[in-house]
Amino acid sequence: MFFASDNSGPVPPQVIDALSRANAGHVSGYGADALSLSVADRLRDLFEAPQAAVYLVPTGTAANVLALALLCPPYGTVFASPVAHIHEDECNAPEFFTGGAKLTLVPGSDRMTPDALRAAIEGEQNRGVHGPKRGPVSITQVTERGNVYSMNELHALTAVAQEYGLPVHLDGARFANAAVKLGVSPAQMSWKAGVDICVFGGTKNGLMGVEAVLIFDPARAEEFEYRRKRGAILFSKHRYLAAQMDAYLTRDLWKDLAHQANARCDQIIQGMKGLGVSVLNDTHANMVFFDAARSVHRALHDAGVAYNIWGALDGDPQQQIMGRLVCDWSLEPAQVSAFLDHLDKAV
Amino acid sequence: MFFASDNSGPVPPQVIDALSRANAGHVSGYGADALSLSVADRLRDLFEAPQAAVYLVPTGTAANVLALALLCPPYGTVFASPVAHIHEDECNAPEFFTGGAKLTLVPGSDRMTPDALRAAIEGEQNRGVHGPKRGPVSITQVTERGNVYSMNELHALTAVAQEYGLPVHLDGARFANAAVKLGVSPAQMSWKAGVDICVFGGTKNGLMGVEAVLIFDPARAEEFEYRRKRGAILFSKHRYLAAQMDAYLTRDLWKDLAHQANARCDQIIQGMKGLGVSVLNDTHANMVFFDAARSVHRALHDAGVAYNIWGALDGDPQQQIMGRLVCDWSLEPAQVSAFLDHLDKAV
Amino acid sequence: MFFASDNSGPVPPQVIDALSRANAGHVSGYGADALSLSVADRLRDLFEAPQAAVYLVPTGTAANVLALALLCPPYGTVFASPVAHIHEDECNAPEFFTGGAKLTLVPGSDRMTPDALRAAIEGEQNRGVHGPKRGPVSITQVTERGNVYSMNELHALTAVAQEYGLPVHLDGARFANAAVKLGVSPAQMSWKAGVDICVFGGTKNGLMGVEAVLIFDPARAEEFEYRRKRGAILFSKHRYLAAQMDAYLTRDLWKDLAHQANARCDQIIQGMKGLGVSVLNDTHANMVFFDAARSVHRALHDAGVAYNIWGALDGDPQQQIMGRLVCDWSLEPAQVSAFLDHLDKAV
Amino acid sequence: MFFASDNSGPVPPQVIDALSRANAGHVSGYGADALSLSVADRLRDLFEAPQAAVYLVPTGTAANVLALALLCPPYGTVFASPVAHIHEDECNAPEFFTGGAKLTLVPGSDRMTPDALRAAIEGEQNRGVHGPKRGPVSITQVTERGNVYSMNELHALTAVAQEYGLPVHLDGARFANAAVKLGVSPAQMSWKAGVDICVFGGTKNGLMGVEAVLIFDPARAEEFEYRRKRGAILFSKHRYLAAQMDAYLTRDLWKDLAHQANARCDQIIQGMKGLGVSVLNDTHANMVFFDAARSVHRALHDAGVAYNIWGALDGDPQQQIMGRLVCDWSLEPAQVSAFLDHLDKAV
């Protein structure tokens, strides 16, 4: 039972098949092959953005930090949640790729509120060149604590950014899970909601390692291309990135995979509610954050359930500790049921 | 007939098979899975370097610039050939990853000589802090102009580096082609020859996008790991890099692929000699550089032969222009024969 | 009446005299002149650190960020107060000079406590390469909110750093004011208290623009010299930096200037207490932070008193707003008395 | 007799006087004081550029690299002479401040020719994102080998830049010496000649350490201000930079100082011609490059003449070695005569 991460499961057979099919003959490198060009068109279609510049990169961090490098000068600051992936999980990559920009953490936890965002932006205004210049607002959807911003919440955040003339980056490592949860289109959850550069994640939703970056202002395309190459991230055999994304877009595979992951998450939440376990994220897509006594975590761990906890397994058995369960597309309902049985015994 | 690059052909079926086999169940991310650990051990065995720190990255540029970042401070300079990939084809990635180091181009063309290298090193000595501090020597094997340093030549270059206490980086994007050509072991062509960090390329020799970095001083391991993550290059689903490298190492596939590519190159050279075409690289592995009249290039181009030339197809038809033919593992002898027929007609 | 900053007053005549005296004949550049060498020796004597590497730079930011660049790798993080000058007033210069390191803000306000520092360090431990590597602890003495760490407090902070093997940077822009206040020697307040690199500020205490950097481990000297030059901060006519510092050290001018500034601050505090004004910093050297109704600030402003407030002059007249008064060495007791008279009328 | 550098002599008394006069009362910091504002206006007047953004920085390297950072993206390249100060004498500061840009050295020696510049620019065009993007052309006037570009030569170079849409940086560390030599105005030698950002040097011509940066497109002002602060180069007590520049501009002191230095240089050249010594720079301002036997250099050295030679004093006494004599404003005609007497005896 593996709930540690959505990067731990296998990829669906369609992805392997697409790689096999793409593996024939000689083609141009660096994204100039027919399949890569076609996939870019398909992404523009999906996002209803015929002018967008569209690129594939192999990691979510690469997608995020290249986007931030376009939006934030080295003397600027990025407004982000204190638990944002770009702050907590990318080892200074945003600082590196922007050339030394800062992150201004918006007070609060996980989800940013418009008021807190405005206060953070105001807080960076008074020092002239002594402080950084205000840069982009970075929003994560699904958030790192498993919440999904509603469309109203998303619009409210981007409205604050627009009020100050600041661009918006969307970290969509779990874009599919959020879009499926909200029942909205990619366009609705990106440029129609005020997003300037959107990361459309594939890796956490069933690909081996591909993320799309959608830059809705094509004037930024050239800079992206230079920065991607300089960032050592441009694939020579680009068709193998394109093939994965092609499979992802075919017959809405990306939605199906997200549906499956989200459904397993629903199953967990229902089970936990029945067991009286305290679920922490009030909205959710494919992740469950919950509090439980250390003894419960210990019992689950001993039963072979893999997931993250915020603390050590050793210590006061009554202490409440936060745990995180992540469902990937490949989990079976039976695996979730087995987990819930273990949880039932543990609580 | 595609001789434009060794990144243009397909991967061998063993690589697809390995990806399929690795695609089962949940495993840990970021290189902590059993397959990734096992592949690192296999690389250490292959290089007879039980203590080496070994990493997989997806591009040759990533491998090179992470290595240089370990070996060169931001106020240093890297000694390299004026046609080195790190100078001509990585869009300032070495400058980026080192934090702003400089490249000092060793006068000459393509192959560095010990005397030219020594002169370049001496040239950076007199200005104290006004000039950069002397940093690593970077050697490319096979060179960018298709030559293979002999073992004596390699030792002579690293001896100069050692004389000045400078570390050595080996850009081995075509390591396999060179090792097979020379008939030497990976250890002989790396640490036994005075190399500190070696890039063992896979992408140009049949993988989708995997290079191994071998750091023979394991004290540098932690820094590499942080820099790789910060460079946005750490794969979460690392097993798919490992699977490719695993196939590459199994039953010496890496050697077989290089043999095939080198044999096609030999076939071209033999053919060209028979036709009186002027081959420019006196040693060779899987690349042929040759001079021919523009009219010849034009005729080949019109016949559908894809390769690079150093100039434009339009202009004085008698002017001699350099062309480059690169053979990848997948080329068939019949394709080379067909090319030679076209060449015969053209000259 | 100018209390806006200690960078606003004139320099004492001794500094002008020293510049005049140094202005004779031809001398070597870049710090190799006799005066520069002699000043370095005097600083080593003052700090009882015969082996220390000692350098002069023109700004406090330069001193801080060069020090941090020596102590923190680009993939590291610096532990600092949320109001530290390096965070709030150096426009990403620490991020720039370290090559992209992060600042981890120690929760609290102004003064760091050992417990909060330990918690912040612990908080950066669990994510491996996903988060930054733990880097130096940066302590500001006098703090940005006008407090002076006691020697016990200083030792307690550096003990936490040592517990985790982390180096310590001391931002001593107001080192003199603190040392005079505490009655301790430079050695006591730096290396004897566990500081690895100390900034001994001159600019805020009467020099035109000179700070000394004392690096107690001379093995770091070469790196500093390269980084200073590369940072565009190495003065060719170095004697004019040295002359200022020479005057500063002669007959303990640095102490006298700090005494004068601190005494004016004492005078203000005494006056405020008599008037029932709420002073915010419980210890102090040459700065007073106080709360007062906006109407009071308005009245002082209208009377021509220059100082900073944390908010706007327009708004609810009853609202309490924080103000900051900084005393430089050149303020006269009569000027402070005049200020207190205005304050008396205003409250 | 000191001919080693124009950073070795004293400053004229006017500069000390200006510092003394400026040293009164409290003023705003960071360039907001009346003197600083007035000096900026005077510089705009001098350059006949009422809209220009004008800044003072303490070192020539700072002036150059901040200018380059405005003109060159991190993925770009700067076209410069192989002996340019930015390449040979700034220890990777251009690479640092641009965030990792490269320098493309224009083949030749010292002076760039339009043809060589065009060839270098063309050479960076064919590799797309694999090579750097073409960035600014950097011209040094007076050159590092002591030559002065004629106005025709200057126009010819900037015309090539304009042809390719590239901006132009002028390293004018010895701007005054060149302008006086050519008898042209600052406007003629900068924006009227196609220069986008001009460094107007003061340090090598009699100031303690002040250079002006003139940015003729004021839209770049904000970026400069942020980059200067982030570069740790913004002076808090800015009046002391301004006072020096104010003295420099008053009654054309900058011209007088350059005249004096250039006249001493003329005196040397005349003397050398009489002695049959081979002068290498065919035009000149305040520097003489000459070839002489090692025995001559040895004799001058033993006589106490300080200057730079390109080689060691020990070795074959007949070997010709290049020497450099630099005249600063403070040299007396008698000192030059004494030098020529020594030279006479030595040859």
JSON list of N, CA, C and O in Angstrom, two decimals, chain A residues 2-27:
[
{"chain": "A", "resi": 2, "resn": "PHE", "atom": "N", "xyz": [0.92, 1.91, -1.09]},
{"chain": "A", "resi": 2, "resn": "PHE", "atom": "CA", "xyz": [1.87, 2.99, -1.28]},
{"chain": "A", "resi": 2, "resn": "PHE", "atom": "C", "xyz": [1.13, 4.30, -1.50]},
{"chain": "A", "resi": 2, "resn": "PHE", "atom": "O", "xyz": [0.57, 4.55, -2.56]},
{"chain": "A", "resi": 3, "resn": "PHE", "atom": "N", "xyz": [1.15, 5.13, -0.45]},
{"chain": "A", "resi": 3, "resn": "PHE", "atom": "CA", "xyz": [0.51, 6.44, -0.54]},
{"chain": "A", "resi": 3, "resn": "PHE", "atom": "C", "xyz": [1.53, 7.55, -0.33]},
{"chain": "A", "resi": 3, "resn": "PHE", "atom": "O", "xyz": [1.18, 8.66, 0.04]},
{"chain": "A", "resi": 4, "resn": "ALA", "atom": "N", "xyz": [2.78, 7.24, -0.55]},
{"chain": "A", "resi": 4, "resn": "ALA", "atom": "CA", "xyz": [3.82, 8.21, -0.21]},
{"chain": "A", "resi": 4, "resn": "ALA", "atom": "C", "xyz": [3.88, 9.36, -1.21]},
{"chain": "A", "resi": 4, "resn": "ALA", "atom": "O", "xyz": [4.20, 10.49, -0.85]},
{"chain": "A", "resi": 5, "resn": "SER", "atom": "N", "xyz": [3.58, 9.07, -2.46]},
{"chain": "A", "resi": 5, "resn": "SER", "atom": "CA", "xyz": [3.72, 10.12, -3.46]},
{"chain": "A", "resi": 5, "resn": "SER", "atom": "C", "xyz": [3.05, 9.69, -4.74]},
{"chain": "A", "resi": 5, "resn": "SER", "atom": "O", "xyz": [2.92, 8.49, -5.02]},
{"chain": "A", "resi": 6, "resn": "ASP", "atom": "N", "xyz": [2.63, 10.68, -5.52]},
{"chain": "A", "resi": 6, "resn": "ASP", "atom": "CA", "xyz": [2.12, 10.33, -6.84]},
{"chain": "A", "resi": 6, "resn": "ASP", "atom": "C", "xyz": [3.25, 10.25, -7.87]},
{"chain": "A", "resi": 6, "resn": "ASP", "atom": "O", "xyz": [3.00, 10.22, -9.07]},
{"chain": "A", "resi": 7, "resn": "ASN", "atom": "N", "xyz": [4.48, 10.20, -7.40]},
{"chain": "A", "resi": 7, "resn": "ASN", "atom": "CA", "xyz": [5.55, 9.91, -8.35]},
{"chain": "A", "resi": 7, "resn": "ASN", "atom": "C", "xyz": [6.07, 8.48, -8.19]},
{"chain": "A", "resi": 7, "resn": "ASN", "atom": "O", "xyz": [7.12, 8.14, -8.72]},
{"chain": "A", "resi": 8, "resn": "SER", "atom": "N", "xyz": [5.33, 7.68, -7.47]},
{"chain": "A", "resi": 8, "resn": "SER", "atom": "CA", "xyz": [5.83, 6.35, -7.12]},
{"chain": "A", "resi": 8, "resn": "SER", "atom": "C", "xyz": [5.21, 5.22, -7.93]},
{"chain": "A", "resi": 8, "resn": "SER", "atom": "O", "xyz": [5.75, 4.14, -7.99]},
{"chain": "A", "resi": 9, "resn": "GLY", "atom": "N", "xyz": [4.06, 5.47, -8.53]},
{"chain": "A", "resi": 9, "resn": "GLY", "atom": "CA", "xyz": [3.39, 4.42, -9.28]},
{"chain": "A", "resi": 9, "resn": "GLY", "atom": "C", "xyz": [3.93, 4.28, -10.70]},
{"chain": "A", "resi": 9, "resn": "GLY", "atom": "O", "xyz": [4.74, 5.09, -11.15]},
{"chain": "A", "resi": 10, "resn": "PRO", "atom": "N", "xyz": [3.47, 3.28, -11.38]},
{"chain": "A", "resi": 10, "resn": "PRO", "atom": "CA", "xyz": [3.89, 3.06, -12.77]},
{"chain": "A", "resi": 10, "resn": "PRO", "atom": "C", "xyz": [3.16, 4.03, -13.71]},
{"chain": "A", "resi": 10, "resn": "PRO", "atom": "O", "xyz": [2.29, 4.78, -13.27]},
{"chain": "A", "resi": 11, "resn": "VAL", "atom": "N", "xyz": [3.54, 4.03, -14.97]},
{"chain": "A", "resi": 11, "resn": "VAL", "atom": "CA", "xyz": [2.81, 4.80, -15.97]},
{"chain": "A", "resi": 11, "resn": "VAL", "atom": "C", "xyz": [1.83, 3.87, -16.66]},
{"chain": "A", "resi": 11, "resn": "VAL", "atom": "O", "xyz": [2.03, 2.65, -16.70]},
{"chain": "A", "resi": 12, "resn": "PRO", "atom": "N", "xyz": [0.76, 4.41, -17.18]},
{"chain": "A", "resi": 12, "resn": "PRO", "atom": "CA", "xyz": [-0.22, 3.55, -17.85]},
{"chain": "A", "resi": 12, "resn": "PRO", "atom": "C", "xyz": [0.36, 2.99, -19.15]},
{"chain": "A", "resi": 12, "resn": "PRO", "atom": "O", "xyz": [1.28, 3.56, -19.74]},
{"chain": "A", "resi": 13, "resn": "PRO", "atom": "N", "xyz": [-0.19, 1.88, -19.61]},
{"chain": "A", "resi": 13, "resn": "PRO", "atom": "CA", "xyz": [0.36, 1.23, -20.80]},
{"chain": "A", "resi": 13, "resn": "PRO", "atom": "C", "xyz": [0.33, 2.13, -22.04]},
{"chain": "A", "resi": 13, "resn": "PRO", "atom": "O", "xyz": [1.18, 1.99, -22.92]},
{"chain": "A", "resi": 14, "resn": "GLN", "atom": "N", "xyz": [-0.60, 3.06, -22.08]},
{"chain": "A", "resi": 14, "resn": "GLN", "atom": "CA", "xyz": [-0.65, 3.95, -23.25]},
{"chain": "A", "resi": 14, "resn": "GLN", "atom": "C", "xyz": [0.67, 4.72, -23.41]},
{"chain": "A", "resi": 14, "resn": "GLN", "atom": "O", "xyz": [1.04, 5.09, -24.53]},
{"chain": "A", "resi": 15, "resn": "VAL", "atom": "N", "xyz": [1.32, 5.00, -22.30]},
{"chain": "A", "resi": 15, "resn": "VAL", "atom": "CA", "xyz": [2.56, 5.78, -22.37]},
{"chain": "A", "resi": 15, "resn": "VAL", "atom": "C", "xyz": [3.68, 4.93, -22.96]},
{"chain": "A", "resi": 15, "resn": "VAL", "atom": "O", "xyz": [4.45, 5.37, -23.82]},
{"chain": "A", "resi": 16, "resn": "ILE", "atom": "N", "xyz": [3.77, 3.70, -22.48]},
{"chain": "A", "resi": 16, "resn": "ILE", "atom": "CA", "xyz": [4.77, 2.80, -23.05]},
{"chain": "A", "resi": 16, "resn": "ILE", "atom": "C", "xyz": [4.50, 2.58, -24.53]},
{"chain": "A", "resi": 16, "resn": "ILE", "atom": "O", "xyz": [5.43, 2.61, -25.37]},
{"chain": "A", "resi": 17, "resn": "ASP", "atom": "N", "xyz": [3.25, 2.40, -24.86]},
{"chain": "A", "resi": 17, "resn": "ASP", "atom": "CA", "xyz": [2.91, 2.19, -26.28]},
{"chain": "A", "resi": 17, "resn": "ASP", "atom": "C", "xyz": [3.32, 3.40, -27.12]},
{"chain": "A", "resi": 17, "resn": "ASP", "atom": "O", "xyz": [3.83, 3.25, -28.23]},
{"chain": "A", "resi": 18, "resn": "ALA", "atom": "N", "xyz": [3.07, 4.58, -26.61]},
{"chain": "A", "resi": 18, "resn": "ALA", "atom": "CA", "xyz": [3.40, 5.77, -27.37]},
{"chain": "A", "resi": 18, "resn": "ALA", "atom": "C", "xyz": [4.91, 5.89, -27.57]},
{"chain": "A", "resi": 18, "resn": "ALA", "atom": "O", "xyz": [5.36, 6.30, -28.65]},
{"chain": "A", "resi": 19, "resn": "LEU", "atom": "N", "xyz": [5.66, 5.54, -26.56]},
{"chain": "A", "resi": 19, "resn": "LEU", "atom": "CA", "xyz": [7.11, 5.56, -26.72]},
{"chain": "A", "resi": 19, "resn": "LEU", "atom": "C", "xyz": [7.54, 4.57, -27.80]},
{"chain": "A", "resi": 19, "resn": "LEU", "atom": "O", "xyz": [8.41, 4.87, -28.63]},
{"chain": "A", "resi": 20, "resn": "SER", "atom": "N", "xyz": [6.94, 3.41, -27.79]},
{"chain": "A", "resi": 20, "resn": "SER", "atom": "CA", "xyz": [7.29, 2.40, -28.79]},
{"chain": "A", "resi": 20, "resn": "SER", "atom": "C", "xyz": [6.97, 2.89, -30.19]},
{"chain": "A", "resi": 20, "resn": "SER", "atom": "O", "xyz": [7.76, 2.76, -31.12]},
{"chain": "A", "resi": 21, "resn": "ARG", "atom": "N", "xyz": [5.79, 3.45, -30.34]},
{"chain": "A", "resi": 21, "resn": "ARG", "atom": "CA", "xyz": [5.39, 3.93, -31.67]},
{"chain": "A", "resi": 21, "resn": "ARG", "atom": "C", "xyz": [6.29, 5.05, -32.16]},
{"chain": "A", "resi": 21, "resn": "ARG", "atom": "O", "xyz": [6.60, 5.16, -33.34]},
{"chain": "A", "resi": 22, "resn": "ALA", "atom": "N", "xyz": [6.71, 5.92, -31.23]},
{"chain": "A", "resi": 22, "resn": "ALA", "atom": "CA", "xyz": [7.55, 7.05, -31.63]},
{"chain": "A", "resi": 22, "resn": "ALA", "atom": "C", "xyz": [8.96, 6.61, -31.98]},
{"chain": "A", "resi": 22, "resn": "ALA", "atom": "O", "xyz": [9.73, 7.38, -32.56]},
{"chain": "A", "resi": 23, "resn": "ASN", "atom": "N", "xyz": [9.29, 5.38, -31.63]},
{"chain": "A", "resi": 23, "resn": "ASN", "atom": "CA", "xyz": [10.67, 4.91, -31.72]},
{"chain": "A", "resi": 23, "resn": "ASN", "atom": "C", "xyz": [10.99, 4.32, -33.09]},
{"chain": "A", "resi": 23, "resn": "ASN", "atom": "O", "xyz": [11.42, 3.18, -33.21]},
{"chain": "A", "resi": 24, "resn": "ALA", "atom": "N", "xyz": [10.77, 5.08, -34.13]},
{"chain": "A", "resi": 24, "resn": "ALA", "atom": "CA", "xyz": [11.00, 4.54, -35.47]},
{"chain": "A", "resi": 24, "resn": "ALA", "atom": "C", "xyz": [11.66, 5.60, -36.34]},
{"chain": "A", "resi": 24, "resn": "ALA", "atom": "O", "xyz": [11.17, 6.73, -36.43]},
{"chain": "A", "resi": 25, "resn": "GLY", "atom": "N", "xyz": [12.73, 5.22, -36.97]},
{"chain": "A", "resi": 25, "resn": "GLY", "atom": "CA", "xyz": [13.36, 6.09, -37.96]},
{"chain": "A", "resi": 25, "resn": "GLY", "atom": "C", "xyz": [14.09, 7.27, -37.36]},
{"chain": "A", "resi": 25, "resn": "GLY", "atom": "O", "xyz": [14.16, 7.44, -36.14]},
{"chain": "A", "resi": 26, "resn": "HIS", "atom": "N", "xyz": [14.67, 8.07, -38.24]},
{"chain": "A", "resi": 26, "resn": "HIS", "atom": "CA", "xyz": [15.42, 9.26, -37.84]},
{"chain": "A", "resi": 26, "resn": "HIS", "atom": "C", "xyz": [14.52, 10.48, -37.92]},
{"chain": "A", "resi": 26, "resn": "HIS", "atom": "O", "xyz": [13.77, 10.65, -38.88]},
{"chain": "A", "resi": 27, "resn": "VAL", "atom": "N", "xyz": [14.62, 11.31, -36.92]},
{"chain": "A", "resi": 27, "resn": "VAL", "atom": "CA", "xyz": [13.85, 12.57, -36.92]},
{"chain": "A", "resi": 27, "resn": "VAL", "atom": "C", "xyz": [14.75, 13.69, -36.41]},
{"chain": "A", "resi": 27, "resn": "VAL", "atom": "O", "xyz": [15.79, 13.45, -35.80]}
]
